[in-house]
Amino acid sequence: MSEQKRDFSNARSILATDCGSTTTKAILIELVDGEYRQTFRGEAPTTVEAPFEDVTRGVLNSVLEVEELARTRNDNRRILNGEEIITPQDGDSGVDIYISTSSAGGGLQMMVAGVVKSMTGESAERAALGAGAIVMDVLASNDGRLPHEKISRIRQLRPDMILLSGGIDGGTVSHVVELAEILHAANPKPRLGMSYKLPVIYAGNKEAKQTIWETLGSVTDLKIVDNIRPVLERENLQPSRDEIHELFMEHVMAQAPGYKKLMSWTDAPIMPTPGAVGAIIQTVAKLMDISVVGVDIGGATTDMFSVFDGIFNRTVSANLGMSYSVCNVLAEASLPNVLRWVPMEMDETELMNRIGNKMIRPTTIPQAMEELKIEQAIAREALRLSFVQHKQFAVGLKGVQKERTISDAFDQSGSGETLVDMMNLDLMVGSGGVLSHAPRRHQSARMMIDAFLPEGITQLAVDSIFMMPHLGVLSTVHEKAATEVFTKDCLIYLGSCIAPVGPIKPGKKMLDISLTFADGKTETHELMQGDMFSIQVAYEEPVKAVLKPAKGLDIGAGKAQEITTELQGGLVGLIFDGRGRQPFVLPEDPTTRVAKLQEWSLATAEYPETETAAE
Amino acid sequence: MKARFARFTALALLLCLTAITVTSALAQDTAPPAPVQEVIAEDNPNDRGHAVLVRWHPSPDDGTTGRVTEYRIYRARCLPGVQPEVAEFERVSICSPALGVGAELDFVDVSDEIENGIPYLYKIETHGSAGVSSTIIDEPVIATAQWFDKSRLTMLIAILIASSVIIYWIQKAQGNTNIYLRPVAGLKAFDEAVGRATEMGQPVLFVPGIMDMDQIETLAGVSILGYVANMTSRYETKLEVPVSRSLVMAHAREVVKESYLSSGRPDLYHDDMIHYLTDDQFAYAAAVDGIMLRDKPAACFYQGKFYAESLILAETGNSIGAIQIAGTASPAQLPFFITACDYTLIGEEFFAASAYLSNDMRHIGSIRGQDSIKMLFMIALAIGTIYVSLACLGVPLPNWLDMSLILDVSGS
């Protein structure tokens, strides 16, 4: 960091880079007519590996591209001075803020440990995931493994750092010390930098600090922070997350080639890429007071983020992705589940072969419409499975005392229920190649709707150029700029999905729709069970809508309750989904299913060229 | 002359008629009542023998006049060559008059003195104020034992159906892990409660009720104790089980020891974990409260038979901030547990808990089978209620729904 405690509130330009495993992406954000806008974007191969072995080389290349693009508008614009980024801005030269994220070298890989897996173990996992780490394993006193198995596992995985928690303040000491003894016996070595001690963060019972220090102080680089679970009723994740970031910079980044130089350039600590995405989603949810679900589907993993009632959760589905992990998607989802989304007659063996091909040639992209449809069918299942895992992890705290009344006699709700409430979800953001770079935005919208099955009214958007990591780290130094760019340039609003919830017989009317457009024009529609249609509405011109669900159905205000609201459009517009929620059932008969898929596809302009050709 | 003769004749006729009427009435008052009619003695059906059913229609004099005061039933062993009239009858019962002639009277002579396979004779004496008349049943009757009690045929069919359904589900459950069981929050919270105690470094308290091992609820409670003990051994958390009956203590010790042994931690078990306090209800409650206030357990389980001490225990547990899970089939105690505890297993949830918690597919199949039977009974009850309601309203029903037919079937 070149300068501490600088005032960034009046920044005129911001340069942000994201050093990925293969590509380094740079964006330039500038103050245009009083508001922050993303103006130019550059890209270059990441140079962590040989022959360069210096991450700054790739950063400079990508920034150079930005600079060249910026000069097309202003010939005097300069960002680089030789091999240095000019900060702060002076006239047309330089930028006021330079920030960066990184996921190069596999990101931050951690192990976490807690006394009870579903309590302090889960809290530790939440802290690590929220900080942007990949959690390789969760050790716990009750995980059913013998000590030698745990020791063997630690040695085998070789994480970047370990987060040790357990026991509330004043709670158990013996269990957490036992875990520390296992760590001591394992004597783990860090993945990078063999001469360094493994960083271990202790965030457990404060009464065990001394014993933990005596056990681990000599063999690890031990940091002690506040208890992650001081009482069972409350989590305190931030101190652990801050320490993870600190250690990520000190140990992981410092060991990677060229990162020391990069760290000296940036105006804020380098964040792990997923942590930065989480940060921007949290910021937006807080500022706009909405609940958000975000997804980043990659080739090997899928990251899910959610903020409900102000509680942030992140999960990484390590084996669900669109290229390297595509066969795992098939194995986990099963062939019939993938096939149910393919809108044409197809043999199971052929489908399996095509998916296998994708795995052994992970960098290929679909060349024919048929291949595209298959890839998007797999994407639906990968997203669905990731979301299932996310819902299982994004739960309330367990082990908390309940207060009851006699009215709870036959409805005793348990603790640890999922926080993901689809009816209260306001915004769903998709990211990753298959969503951001789909040939038609309608396809992205349909994939997200089919995979996540949003309920009631939900706004859909995709990340245009995977800008969220840059904005996430920016949100830590300039919240206003991050939010403005996020809403204006980062997100491409697709529209809104309107889906009534509840059981209804096939062919029955689900919803009476009355729309008043910005130009005063009015329209009325009826949504029947099993139907799906879209209406073109631009994002800038929201429509006033009166929605009256049929008996037993809910659109957000309760069963059969009419609502008057404003619906946001987008590139796709409004999608009315009458295929049902709770239950959502696709026809089992292959011929009927294909016919319905084609009908819905046509109604939502998903693959219009194909349909026209077929006709 | 003719007129005088006619008057005399009329007077004589009137006197004759009066005399006949008075004589007849006098004769009725002095004659014994008429004997009973249509007397039948037969082997009493559907029993182990040693019983004879005697049925008869009352004497024609049985009624409001009070001429019949009682019926006496006699039994005699039928000896070869001895006429019924001279047989040695022994009185076996006295029956009250029917006060009417329409109803049939009966009496079941049950006595070990009646030997199966031996013929007996029966005699019924009709006693009245004016004397006694008797009727002897000429045909001897033999008491026999039956293999089957046909009156219980409906029950047999119900048991066969119930058993078949349960066996079917047990068979189906084996090898099938996809049987849906309604989620019971209280059962899912067991892990959570023990986990809380582990994180807090506090013991787990288990109270198996205040009754002895002859109560099914105590048995169910001790069975759940086995599961909890298995968890505390795996979590390495202290378990404390104060009991109020010595037999429960002995049984609970065996169960807990077995759990610690099966989870590979016999070293953590010691007998003092399960300790006797007192048989007295409130002394026991006071002692358990004392343990709670001193040791501050983080999880309290109340699983068994409880009475008035339930609220005392649950309120104390609540005040120390413990997660509390209660389970009982005592309806009177349920409201107290529901309001003061975190989770309560109600009635059958409590009995099904051990199968639910063990995750043994055979046990789960058995529960599923029982649930299916309950569903069948509920359907039968609903149909019966509708049927009776329609019948009461006078709605004409098809012949096959004739109630008498149903009664005949069950009666047979």
JSON list of N, CA and C in Angstrom, two decimals, chain A residues 82-118:
[
{"chain": "A", "resi": 82, "resn": "GLY", "atom": "N", "xyz": [6.18, 4.23, -17.41]},
{"chain": "A", "resi": 82, "resn": "GLY", "atom": "CA", "xyz": [7.11, 3.12, -17.53]},
{"chain": "A", "resi": 82, "resn": "GLY", "atom": "C", "xyz": [6.48, 1.87, -16.95]},
{"chain": "A", "resi": 83, "resn": "GLU", "atom": "N", "xyz": [7.02, 1.37, -15.86]},
{"chain": "A", "resi": 83, "resn": "GLU", "atom": "CA", "xyz": [6.48, 0.16, -15.24]},
{"chain": "A", "resi": 83, "resn": "GLU", "atom": "C", "xyz": [5.88, 0.48, -13.89]},
{"chain": "A", "resi": 84, "resn": "GLU", "atom": "N", "xyz": [5.29, 1.63, -13.80]},
{"chain": "A", "resi": 84, "resn": "GLU", "atom": "CA", "xyz": [4.62, 2.04, -12.55]},
{"chain": "A", "resi": 84, "resn": "GLU", "atom": "C", "xyz": [3.28, 2.68, -12.85]},
{"chain": "A", "resi": 85, "resn": "ILE", "atom": "N", "xyz": [2.34, 2.44, -11.97]},
{"chain": "A", "resi": 85, "resn": "ILE", "atom": "CA", "xyz": [1.03, 3.07, -12.11]},
{"chain": "A", "resi": 85, "resn": "ILE", "atom": "C", "xyz": [1.12, 4.44, -11.44]},
{"chain": "A", "resi": 86, "resn": "ILE", "atom": "N", "xyz": [0.68, 5.45, -12.15]},
{"chain": "A", "resi": 86, "resn": "ILE", "atom": "CA", "xyz": [0.79, 6.80, -11.61]},
{"chain": "A", "resi": 86, "resn": "ILE", "atom": "C", "xyz": [-0.36, 7.06, -10.64]},
{"chain": "A", "resi": 87, "resn": "THR", "atom": "N", "xyz": [-0.08, 7.33, -9.40]},
{"chain": "A", "resi": 87, "resn": "THR", "atom": "CA", "xyz": [-1.10, 7.74, -8.42]},
{"chain": "A", "resi": 87, "resn": "THR", "atom": "C", "xyz": [-0.52, 8.88, -7.58]},
{"chain": "A", "resi": 88, "resn": "PRO", "atom": "N", "xyz": [-1.28, 9.82, -7.13]},
{"chain": "A", "resi": 88, "resn": "PRO", "atom": "CA", "xyz": [-2.67, 10.09, -7.53]},
{"chain": "A", "resi": 88, "resn": "PRO", "atom": "C", "xyz": [-2.73, 10.75, -8.90]},
{"chain": "A", "resi": 89, "resn": "GLN", "atom": "N", "xyz": [-3.93, 11.01, -9.34]},
{"chain": "A", "resi": 89, "resn": "GLN", "atom": "CA", "xyz": [-4.12, 11.61, -10.67]},
{"chain": "A", "resi": 89, "resn": "GLN", "atom": "C", "xyz": [-3.65, 13.06, -10.66]},
{"chain": "A", "resi": 90, "resn": "ASP", "atom": "N", "xyz": [-2.98, 13.38, -11.70]},
{"chain": "A", "resi": 90, "resn": "ASP", "atom": "CA", "xyz": [-2.52, 14.76, -11.86]},
{"chain": "A", "resi": 90, "resn": "ASP", "atom": "C", "xyz": [-2.86, 15.17, -13.29]},
{"chain": "A", "resi": 91, "resn": "GLY", "atom": "N", "xyz": [-3.92, 15.94, -13.42]},
{"chain": "A", "resi": 91, "resn": "GLY", "atom": "CA", "xyz": [-4.39, 16.31, -14.75]},
{"chain": "A", "resi": 91, "resn": "GLY", "atom": "C", "xyz": [-4.89, 15.08, -15.48]},
{"chain": "A", "resi": 92, "resn": "ASP", "atom": "N", "xyz": [-4.31, 14.83, -16.66]},
{"chain": "A", "resi": 92, "resn": "ASP", "atom": "CA", "xyz": [-4.74, 13.65, -17.42]},
{"chain": "A", "resi": 92, "resn": "ASP", "atom": "C", "xyz": [-3.88, 12.43, -17.09]},
{"chain": "A", "resi": 93, "resn": "SER", "atom": "N", "xyz": [-2.98, 12.59, -16.18]},
{"chain": "A", "resi": 93, "resn": "SER", "atom": "CA", "xyz": [-2.07, 11.49, -15.87]},
{"chain": "A", "resi": 93, "resn": "SER", "atom": "C", "xyz": [-2.46, 10.81, -14.56]},
{"chain": "A", "resi": 94, "resn": "GLY", "atom": "N", "xyz": [-2.43, 9.49, -14.61]},
{"chain": "A", "resi": 94, "resn": "GLY", "atom": "CA", "xyz": [-2.59, 8.71, -13.39]},
{"chain": "A", "resi": 94, "resn": "GLY", "atom": "C", "xyz": [-4.02, 8.48, -12.96]},
{"chain": "A", "resi": 95, "resn": "VAL", "atom": "N", "xyz": [-4.14, 7.76, -11.86]},
{"chain": "A", "resi": 95, "resn": "VAL", "atom": "CA", "xyz": [-5.45, 7.47, -11.25]},
{"chain": "A", "resi": 95, "resn": "VAL", "atom": "C", "xyz": [-5.35, 7.77, -9.75]},
{"chain": "A", "resi": 96, "resn": "ASP", "atom": "N", "xyz": [-6.50, 8.08, -9.14]},
{"chain": "A", "resi": 96, "resn": "ASP", "atom": "CA", "xyz": [-6.47, 8.39, -7.71]},
{"chain": "A", "resi": 96, "resn": "ASP", "atom": "C", "xyz": [-6.39, 7.13, -6.84]},
{"chain": "A", "resi": 97, "resn": "ILE", "atom": "N", "xyz": [-7.01, 6.10, -7.32]},
{"chain": "A", "resi": 97, "resn": "ILE", "atom": "CA", "xyz": [-7.02, 4.86, -6.52]},
{"chain": "A", "resi": 97, "resn": "ILE", "atom": "C", "xyz": [-6.60, 3.70, -7.41]},
{"chain": "A", "resi": 98, "resn": "TYR", "atom": "N", "xyz": [-5.75, 2.86, -6.86]},
{"chain": "A", "resi": 98, "resn": "TYR", "atom": "CA", "xyz": [-5.48, 1.60, -7.54]},
{"chain": "A", "resi": 98, "resn": "TYR", "atom": "C", "xyz": [-5.71, 0.46, -6.54]},
{"chain": "A", "resi": 99, "resn": "ILE", "atom": "N", "xyz": [-6.51, -0.48, -6.97]},
{"chain": "A", "resi": 99, "resn": "ILE", "atom": "CA", "xyz": [-6.84, -1.62, -6.10]},
{"chain": "A", "resi": 99, "resn": "ILE", "atom": "C", "xyz": [-6.77, -2.90, -6.91]},
{"chain": "A", "resi": 100, "resn": "SER", "atom": "N", "xyz": [-6.70, -4.04, -6.19]},
{"chain": "A", "resi": 100, "resn": "SER", "atom": "CA", "xyz": [-6.62, -5.31, -6.92]},
{"chain": "A", "resi": 100, "resn": "SER", "atom": "C", "xyz": [-7.16, -6.48, -6.08]},
{"chain": "A", "resi": 101, "resn": "THR", "atom": "N", "xyz": [-7.61, -7.46, -6.80]},
{"chain": "A", "resi": 101, "resn": "THR", "atom": "CA", "xyz": [-7.99, -8.74, -6.16]},
{"chain": "A", "resi": 101, "resn": "THR", "atom": "C", "xyz": [-7.14, -9.83, -6.82]},
{"chain": "A", "resi": 102, "resn": "SER", "atom": "N", "xyz": [-7.18, -11.00, -6.21]},
{"chain": "A", "resi": 102, "resn": "SER", "atom": "CA", "xyz": [-6.40, -12.09, -6.80]},
{"chain": "A", "resi": 102, "resn": "SER", "atom": "C", "xyz": [-7.00, -13.46, -6.48]},
{"chain": "A", "resi": 103, "resn": "SER", "atom": "N", "xyz": [-7.02, -14.28, -7.49]},
{"chain": "A", "resi": 103, "resn": "SER", "atom": "CA", "xyz": [-7.36, -15.69, -7.26]},
{"chain": "A", "resi": 103, "resn": "SER", "atom": "C", "xyz": [-6.31, -16.57, -7.95]},
{"chain": "A", "resi": 104, "resn": "ALA", "atom": "N", "xyz": [-5.19, -15.93, -8.29]},
{"chain": "A", "resi": 104, "resn": "ALA", "atom": "CA", "xyz": [-4.14, -16.69, -8.98]},
{"chain": "A", "resi": 104, "resn": "ALA", "atom": "C", "xyz": [-3.55, -17.74, -8.04]},
{"chain": "A", "resi": 105, "resn": "GLY", "atom": "N", "xyz": [-3.12, -18.83, -8.59]},
{"chain": "A", "resi": 105, "resn": "GLY", "atom": "CA", "xyz": [-2.50, -19.90, -7.80]},
{"chain": "A", "resi": 105, "resn": "GLY", "atom": "C", "xyz": [-3.52, -20.67, -6.98]},
{"chain": "A", "resi": 106, "resn": "GLY", "atom": "N", "xyz": [-4.77, -20.66, -7.40]},
{"chain": "A", "resi": 106, "resn": "GLY", "atom": "CA", "xyz": [-5.80, -21.45, -6.71]},
{"chain": "A", "resi": 106, "resn": "GLY", "atom": "C", "xyz": [-6.47, -20.72, -5.58]},
{"chain": "A", "resi": 107, "resn": "GLY", "atom": "N", "xyz": [-6.20, -19.44, -5.41]},
{"chain": "A", "resi": 107, "resn": "GLY", "atom": "CA", "xyz": [-6.88, -18.67, -4.37]},
{"chain": "A", "resi": 107, "resn": "GLY", "atom": "C", "xyz": [-6.39, -19.05, -2.99]},
{"chain": "A", "resi": 108, "resn": "LEU", "atom": "N", "xyz": [-7.20, -18.72, -2.02]},
{"chain": "A", "resi": 108, "resn": "LEU", "atom": "CA", "xyz": [-6.85, -18.99, -0.62]},
{"chain": "A", "resi": 108, "resn": "LEU", "atom": "C", "xyz": [-7.48, -20.31, -0.18]},
{"chain": "A", "resi": 109, "resn": "GLN", "atom": "N", "xyz": [-6.65, -21.26, 0.16]},
{"chain": "A", "resi": 109, "resn": "GLN", "atom": "CA", "xyz": [-7.16, -22.58, 0.54]},
{"chain": "A", "resi": 109, "resn": "GLN", "atom": "C", "xyz": [-6.97, -22.78, 2.04]},
{"chain": "A", "resi": 110, "resn": "MET", "atom": "N", "xyz": [-8.08, -23.04, 2.70]},
{"chain": "A", "resi": 110, "resn": "MET", "atom": "CA", "xyz": [-8.04, -23.12, 4.18]},
{"chain": "A", "resi": 110, "resn": "MET", "atom": "C", "xyz": [-8.64, -24.41, 4.71]},
{"chain": "A", "resi": 111, "resn": "MET", "atom": "N", "xyz": [-8.21, -24.75, 5.92]},
{"chain": "A", "resi": 111, "resn": "MET", "atom": "CA", "xyz": [-8.91, -25.77, 6.71]},
{"chain": "A", "resi": 111, "resn": "MET", "atom": "C", "xyz": [-9.45, -25.05, 7.93]},
{"chain": "A", "resi": 112, "resn": "VAL", "atom": "N", "xyz": [-10.61, -25.48, 8.40]},
{"chain": "A", "resi": 112, "resn": "VAL", "atom": "CA", "xyz": [-11.15, -24.88, 9.62]},
{"chain": "A", "resi": 112, "resn": "VAL", "atom": "C", "xyz": [-11.43, -25.99, 10.62]},
{"chain": "A", "resi": 113, "resn": "ALA", "atom": "N", "xyz": [-11.45, -25.62, 11.88]},
{"chain": "A", "resi": 113, "resn": "ALA", "atom": "CA", "xyz": [-11.71, -26.60, 12.93]},
{"chain": "A", "resi": 113, "resn": "ALA", "atom": "C", "xyz": [-12.61, -26.00, 14.00]},
{"chain": "A", "resi": 114, "resn": "GLY", "atom": "N", "xyz": [-13.50, -26.82, 14.51]},
{"chain": "A", "resi": 114, "resn": "GLY", "atom": "CA", "xyz": [-14.41, -26.39, 15.58]},
{"chain": "A", "resi": 114, "resn": "GLY", "atom": "C", "xyz": [-14.73, -27.56, 16.46]},
{"chain": "A", "resi": 115, "resn": "VAL", "atom": "N", "xyz": [-15.29, -27.30, 17.62]},
{"chain": "A", "resi": 115, "resn": "VAL", "atom": "CA", "xyz": [-15.59, -28.41, 18.54]},
{"chain": "A", "resi": 115, "resn": "VAL", "atom": "C", "xyz": [-16.74, -29.25, 17.99]},
{"chain": "A", "resi": 116, "resn": "VAL", "atom": "N", "xyz": [-17.90, -28.61, 17.79]},
{"chain": "A", "resi": 116, "resn": "VAL", "atom": "CA", "xyz": [-19.05, -29.33, 17.21]},
{"chain": "A", "resi": 116, "resn": "VAL", "atom": "C", "xyz": [-19.19, -28.85, 15.77]},
{"chain": "A", "resi": 117, "resn": "LYS", "atom": "N", "xyz": [-19.26, -29.80, 14.88]},
{"chain": "A", "resi": 117, "resn": "LYS", "atom": "CA", "xyz": [-19.22, -29.46, 13.45]},
{"chain": "A", "resi": 117, "resn": "LYS", "atom": "C", "xyz": [-20.35, -28.50, 13.06]},
{"chain": "A", "resi": 118, "resn": "SER", "atom": "N", "xyz": [-21.53, -28.71, 13.61]},
{"chain": "A", "resi": 118, "resn": "SER", "atom": "CA", "xyz": [-22.66, -27.88, 13.20]},
{"chain": "A", "resi": 118, "resn": "SER", "atom": "C", "xyz": [-22.74, -26.57, 13.98]}
]
